[in-house]
DNA sequence: GATAATAGCCAGACCGGTATACCTACTTTT
DNA sequence: AAAAGTAGGTATACCGGTCTGGCTATTATC
């Protein structure tokens, strides 16, 4: 690890991915140039192409990293929660926290969904985002199965409904720049869980 | 109306807007260049800048046109429907029809939301999209008020819930490229309306 | 000395936008 | 009715800037 700026932390790969994440979220994928990424990362352009085969490769690794990051966040938030209901609400709270934390620097909704909107119909990145959303739905379905052990079908439908609700609330919250809509969604899901 | 290609229909303005709509939806805003638009429209580049002050102006007119188009579609679909329940389901069916119609050429979800995802946090276009979504929600709230004349608050919350559900289902359907998720959403809303 | 990072330049394409010049149809003035 | 003007179209060339990606020469660390 030679010539790196000693003030900087982490490997060039990590710092590039982190810089790209931030810029992709704020300005979009197409709106973010390679030069801006390497400048933010404090790294030579050559280092980018040493670590990533192309911008498209960087985008895909960005999507995968976000995916892993979110799933990890869900797990950590749900672990301390006692009841299945609490674990489901914890997923929504994760979104809310993210929205509130991102508020000052410009909250723009779900980074994965925004990225997918820029990719064309057949792109592998779209499939990655789709997989992420399906995994979240499966996760919800798992907890709902605990609540409805004798109605796996109903649990599955309810998981779909909650994940749609969450997705829509996140999109609307992104348009409005704050987390109010996610709070609404939390209340809705809370009511739905109470009514079980 | 002078030198226009006789094979072509409509004014340069209309044809540019139509070409831009198609390309913006398929390839995104950033992914669509001015040259591609004028070529698709079969029009001189100068004509674009005679009719629109800039690409950004074209984008805004695109958003407004889509907004008007959707609202008009809702009205026309809801008019023949007898009950408030049917009118609400008609909105979902409008989305479904659109998804199915767009299937062959690559369905990518809601064009307005996709466009918003490319615009940065403060852009006026984002506000336009937000306004559109709120108007749809208001429209749903109006019909729900007919069903729940003594619970305006509950009608309002239900309208929010349905609009979130619809938004989320549309996003997921866009990721998957078909209208299955919208069919699921229709069933969910149908159940919700039955339970009133 | 080998390795791996650095800064910086360059190629080729594409971007949004402008400039020039010509053409045609309608409209106004004579 | 004829002539002149105008509005809006056409086609093409061009501008400065930015894009991705690669290249070279240099420098710092092992």
CSV table of N, CA, C and O in Angstrom, one decimal, chain A residues 118-178:
chain,number,residue,atom,x,y,z
A,118,UNK,N,-32.5,4.5,-13.9
A,118,UNK,CA,-31.5,5.0,-14.9
A,118,UNK,C,-31.0,3.9,-15.8
A,118,UNK,O,-30.4,4.2,-16.8
A,119,UNK,N,-31.2,2.7,-15.4
A,119,UNK,CA,-30.7,1.6,-16.2
A,119,UNK,C,-31.8,1.1,-17.2
A,119,UNK,O,-33.0,1.2,-16.9
A,120,UNK,N,-31.4,0.7,-18.3
A,120,UNK,CA,-32.4,0.3,-19.3
A,120,UNK,C,-32.9,-1.1,-19.1
A,120,UNK,O,-32.3,-1.9,-18.3
A,121,UNK,N,-34.0,-1.4,-19.8
A,121,UNK,CA,-34.8,-2.5,-19.4
A,121,UNK,C,-34.1,-3.8,-19.1
A,121,UNK,O,-34.4,-4.6,-18.2
A,122,UNK,N,-33.1,-4.1,-19.9
A,122,UNK,CA,-32.4,-5.4,-19.8
A,122,UNK,C,-31.2,-5.5,-18.9
A,122,UNK,O,-30.7,-6.6,-18.7
A,123,UNK,N,-30.8,-4.4,-18.3
A,123,UNK,CA,-29.6,-4.3,-17.6
A,123,UNK,C,-29.5,-5.2,-16.4
A,123,UNK,O,-30.6,-5.4,-15.7
A,124,UNK,N,-28.4,-5.8,-16.1
A,124,UNK,CA,-28.2,-6.7,-15.0
A,124,UNK,C,-28.4,-6.0,-13.7
A,124,UNK,O,-28.9,-6.6,-12.7
A,125,UNK,N,-28.1,-4.7,-13.6
A,125,UNK,CA,-28.3,-3.9,-12.4
A,125,UNK,C,-29.8,-3.9,-12.0
A,125,UNK,O,-30.1,-3.9,-10.8
A,126,UNK,N,-30.7,-3.8,-13.0
A,126,UNK,CA,-32.1,-3.9,-12.6
A,126,UNK,C,-32.5,-5.2,-12.0
A,126,UNK,O,-33.3,-5.2,-11.0
A,127,UNK,N,-31.9,-6.3,-12.4
A,127,UNK,CA,-32.2,-7.6,-11.8
A,127,UNK,C,-31.7,-7.6,-10.4
A,127,UNK,O,-32.3,-8.2,-9.5
A,128,UNK,N,-30.5,-7.0,-10.1
A,128,UNK,CA,-30.0,-6.9,-8.8
A,128,UNK,C,-30.9,-6.2,-7.9
A,128,UNK,O,-31.1,-6.6,-6.7
A,129,UNK,N,-31.4,-5.1,-8.3
A,129,UNK,CA,-32.3,-4.3,-7.5
A,129,UNK,C,-33.6,-5.1,-7.2
A,129,UNK,O,-34.2,-5.1,-6.1
A,130,UNK,N,-34.1,-5.7,-8.3
A,130,UNK,CA,-35.3,-6.6,-8.1
A,130,UNK,C,-35.1,-7.6,-7.1
A,130,UNK,O,-35.9,-7.9,-6.2
A,131,UNK,N,-33.9,-8.3,-7.2
A,131,UNK,CA,-33.6,-9.3,-6.2
A,131,UNK,C,-33.6,-8.8,-4.8
A,131,UNK,O,-34.1,-9.4,-3.9
A,132,UNK,N,-33.0,-7.6,-4.6
A,132,UNK,CA,-33.0,-7.0,-3.3
A,132,UNK,C,-34.4,-6.8,-2.7
A,132,UNK,O,-34.7,-7.1,-1.6
A,133,UNK,N,-35.3,-6.2,-3.6
A,133,UNK,CA,-36.7,-6.0,-3.1
A,133,UNK,C,-37.4,-7.3,-2.8
A,133,UNK,O,-38.2,-7.3,-1.8
A,134,UNK,N,-37.1,-8.3,-3.6
A,134,UNK,CA,-37.7,-9.6,-3.3
A,134,UNK,C,-37.2,-10.2,-2.0
A,134,UNK,O,-38.0,-10.8,-1.2
A,135,UNK,N,-35.9,-10.0,-1.7
A,135,UNK,CA,-35.4,-10.5,-0.5
A,135,UNK,C,-36.0,-9.8,0.7
A,135,UNK,O,-36.2,-10.5,1.8
A,136,UNK,N,-36.2,-8.5,0.6
A,136,UNK,CA,-36.9,-7.8,1.7
A,136,UNK,C,-38.3,-8.4,1.9
A,136,UNK,O,-38.7,-8.6,3.1
A,137,UNK,N,-39.0,-8.6,0.8
A,137,UNK,CA,-40.3,-9.2,1.0
A,137,UNK,C,-40.3,-10.6,1.6
A,137,UNK,O,-41.1,-10.9,2.5
A,138,UNK,N,-39.3,-11.4,1.2
A,138,UNK,CA,-39.1,-12.7,1.8
A,138,UNK,C,-38.9,-12.6,3.3
A,138,UNK,O,-39.4,-13.4,4.1
A,139,UNK,N,-38.1,-11.6,3.7
A,139,UNK,CA,-37.7,-11.4,5.1
A,139,UNK,C,-39.0,-11.1,5.9
A,139,UNK,O,-39.2,-11.6,7.0
A,140,UNK,N,-39.8,-10.2,5.3
A,140,UNK,CA,-41.1,-9.9,6.0
A,140,UNK,C,-42.0,-11.1,6.1
A,140,UNK,O,-42.6,-11.3,7.1
A,141,UNK,N,-42.0,-11.9,5.0
A,141,UNK,CA,-42.8,-13.0,4.9
A,141,UNK,C,-42.4,-14.0,6.0
A,141,UNK,O,-43.3,-14.7,6.7
A,142,UNK,N,-41.2,-14.1,6.3
A,142,UNK,CA,-40.7,-15.0,7.4
A,142,UNK,C,-41.3,-14.6,8.7
A,142,UNK,O,-41.8,-15.5,9.4
A,143,UNK,N,-41.2,-13.4,9.0
A,143,UNK,CA,-41.8,-12.9,10.3
A,143,UNK,C,-43.3,-13.1,10.4
A,143,UNK,O,-43.8,-13.4,11.4
A,144,UNK,N,-43.9,-12.8,9.2
A,144,UNK,CA,-45.4,-13.0,9.2
A,144,UNK,C,-45.8,-14.4,9.4
A,144,UNK,O,-46.9,-14.7,9.9
A,145,UNK,N,-44.9,-15.3,8.9
A,145,UNK,CA,-45.2,-16.7,9.1
A,145,UNK,C,-45.2,-17.2,10.5
A,145,UNK,O,-45.9,-18.1,10.9
A,146,UNK,N,-44.4,-16.4,11.3
A,146,UNK,CA,-44.5,-16.7,12.8
A,146,UNK,C,-45.8,-16.3,13.4
A,146,UNK,O,-46.3,-16.9,14.3
A,147,UNK,N,-46.3,-15.2,12.8
A,147,UNK,CA,-47.6,-14.7,13.3
A,147,UNK,C,-48.8,-15.5,12.8
A,147,UNK,O,-49.8,-15.6,13.5
A,148,UNK,N,-48.6,-16.0,11.6
A,148,UNK,CA,-49.7,-16.7,11.0
A,148,UNK,C,-49.3,-18.1,10.5
A,148,UNK,O,-49.2,-18.5,9.3
A,149,UNK,N,-48.9,-19.0,11.5
A,149,UNK,CA,-48.3,-20.3,11.2
A,149,UNK,C,-49.2,-21.2,10.4
A,149,UNK,O,-48.8,-22.1,9.7
A,150,UNK,N,-50.5,-20.9,10.5
A,150,UNK,CA,-51.5,-21.8,9.8
A,150,UNK,C,-52.0,-21.2,8.5
A,150,UNK,O,-52.9,-21.8,7.9
A,151,UNK,N,-51.5,-20.0,8.1
A,151,UNK,CA,-52.0,-19.4,6.9
A,151,UNK,C,-50.8,-18.8,6.1
A,151,UNK,O,-50.6,-17.6,6.0
A,152,UNK,N,-50.0,-19.8,5.6
A,152,UNK,CA,-48.8,-19.3,4.9
A,152,UNK,C,-49.1,-18.5,3.7
A,152,UNK,O,-48.4,-17.5,3.3
A,153,UNK,N,-50.3,-18.7,3.1
A,153,UNK,CA,-50.7,-18.0,1.9
A,153,UNK,C,-51.0,-16.5,2.3
A,153,UNK,O,-50.6,-15.6,1.6
A,154,UNK,N,-51.7,-16.4,3.4
A,154,UNK,CA,-52.1,-15.1,3.9
A,154,UNK,C,-50.8,-14.3,4.3
A,154,UNK,O,-50.7,-13.1,4.0
A,155,UNK,N,-49.9,-15.0,4.9
A,155,UNK,CA,-48.7,-14.4,5.3
A,155,UNK,C,-47.9,-13.9,4.1
A,155,UNK,O,-47.4,-12.7,4.1
A,156,UNK,N,-47.9,-14.6,3.0
A,156,UNK,CA,-47.2,-14.2,1.8
A,156,UNK,C,-47.9,-13.0,1.2
A,156,UNK,O,-47.2,-12.1,0.8
A,157,UNK,N,-49.2,-13.0,1.1
A,157,UNK,CA,-49.9,-11.9,0.6
A,157,UNK,C,-49.7,-10.6,1.4
A,157,UNK,O,-49.5,-9.5,0.9
A,158,UNK,N,-49.7,-10.8,2.7
A,158,UNK,CA,-49.5,-9.7,3.6
A,158,UNK,C,-48.1,-9.1,3.5
A,158,UNK,O,-47.9,-7.9,3.5
A,159,UNK,N,-47.1,-10.0,3.3
A,159,UNK,CA,-45.7,-9.5,3.1
A,159,UNK,C,-45.6,-8.7,1.8
A,159,UNK,O,-45.0,-7.6,1.8
A,160,UNK,N,-46.3,-9.1,0.8
A,160,UNK,CA,-46.3,-8.4,-0.5
A,160,UNK,C,-46.9,-7.0,-0.2
A,160,UNK,O,-46.4,-6.0,-0.7
A,161,UNK,N,-48.1,-7.0,0.5
A,161,UNK,CA,-48.8,-5.8,0.7
A,161,UNK,C,-47.9,-4.8,1.5
A,161,UNK,O,-47.8,-3.6,1.2
A,162,UNK,N,-47.2,-5.3,2.5
A,162,UNK,CA,-46.4,-4.4,3.4
A,162,UNK,C,-45.2,-3.9,2.5
A,162,UNK,O,-44.8,-2.7,2.6
A,163,UNK,N,-44.7,-4.8,1.7
A,163,UNK,CA,-43.5,-4.3,1.0
A,163,UNK,C,-43.9,-3.3,-0.1
A,163,UNK,O,-43.1,-2.4,-0.4
A,164,UNK,N,-45.1,-3.5,-0.7
A,164,UNK,CA,-45.6,-2.5,-1.6
A,164,UNK,C,-45.8,-1.1,-0.9
A,164,UNK,O,-45.3,-0.1,-1.4
A,165,UNK,N,-46.4,-1.2,0.2
A,165,UNK,CA,-46.7,0.0,1.0
A,165,UNK,C,-45.4,0.7,1.3
A,165,UNK,O,-45.3,2.0,1.2
A,166,UNK,N,-44.4,0.0,1.7
A,166,UNK,CA,-43.1,0.5,2.1
A,166,UNK,C,-42.4,1.2,0.9
A,166,UNK,O,-41.9,2.3,1.0
A,167,UNK,N,-42.5,0.5,-0.2
A,167,UNK,CA,-41.8,1.0,-1.4
A,167,UNK,C,-42.5,2.3,-1.9
A,167,UNK,O,-41.8,3.2,-2.2
A,168,UNK,N,-43.8,2.3,-1.8
A,168,UNK,CA,-44.5,3.5,-2.3
A,168,UNK,C,-44.3,4.6,-1.3
A,168,UNK,O,-44.1,5.8,-1.8
A,169,UNK,N,-44.3,4.4,0.0
A,169,UNK,CA,-44.1,5.4,1.0
A,169,UNK,C,-42.7,6.0,0.8
A,169,UNK,O,-42.5,7.2,0.9
A,170,UNK,N,-41.7,5.1,0.5
A,170,UNK,CA,-40.3,5.6,0.3
A,170,UNK,C,-40.2,6.4,-0.9
A,170,UNK,O,-39.6,7.5,-0.9
A,171,UNK,N,-40.9,6.0,-2.0
A,171,UNK,CA,-40.9,6.8,-3.2
A,171,UNK,C,-41.5,8.2,-3.0
A,171,UNK,O,-40.9,9.3,-3.3
A,172,UNK,N,-42.6,8.2,-2.3
A,172,UNK,CA,-43.3,9.5,-2.0
A,172,UNK,C,-42.4,10.4,-1.1
A,172,UNK,O,-42.3,11.6,-1.2
A,173,UNK,N,-41.9,9.7,-0.1
A,173,UNK,CA,-41.0,10.5,0.9
A,173,UNK,C,-39.8,11.1,0.1
A,173,UNK,O,-39.4,12.2,0.4
A,174,UNK,N,-39.3,10.3,-0.8
A,174,UNK,CA,-38.2,10.8,-1.6
A,174,UNK,C,-38.6,12.1,-2.4
A,174,UNK,O,-37.8,13.0,-2.6
A,175,UNK,N,-39.8,12.1,-3.0
A,175,UNK,CA,-40.3,13.2,-3.7
A,175,UNK,C,-40.4,14.4,-2.8
A,175,UNK,O,-40.3,15.6,-3.3
A,176,UNK,N,-40.8,14.2,-1.6
A,176,UNK,CA,-41.1,15.3,-0.7
A,176,UNK,C,-39.9,15.7,0.2
A,176,UNK,O,-39.9,16.7,0.8
A,177,UNK,N,-38.9,14.8,0.2
A,177,UNK,CA,-37.6,15.2,0.8
A,177,UNK,C,-37.6,15.0,2.3
A,177,UNK,O,-36.6,15.4,3.0
A,178,UNK,N,-38.6,14.4,2.9
A,178,UNK,CA,-38.6,14.1,4.3
A,178,UNK,C,-39.2,12.8,4.6
A,178,UNK,O,-39.5,12.0,3.7
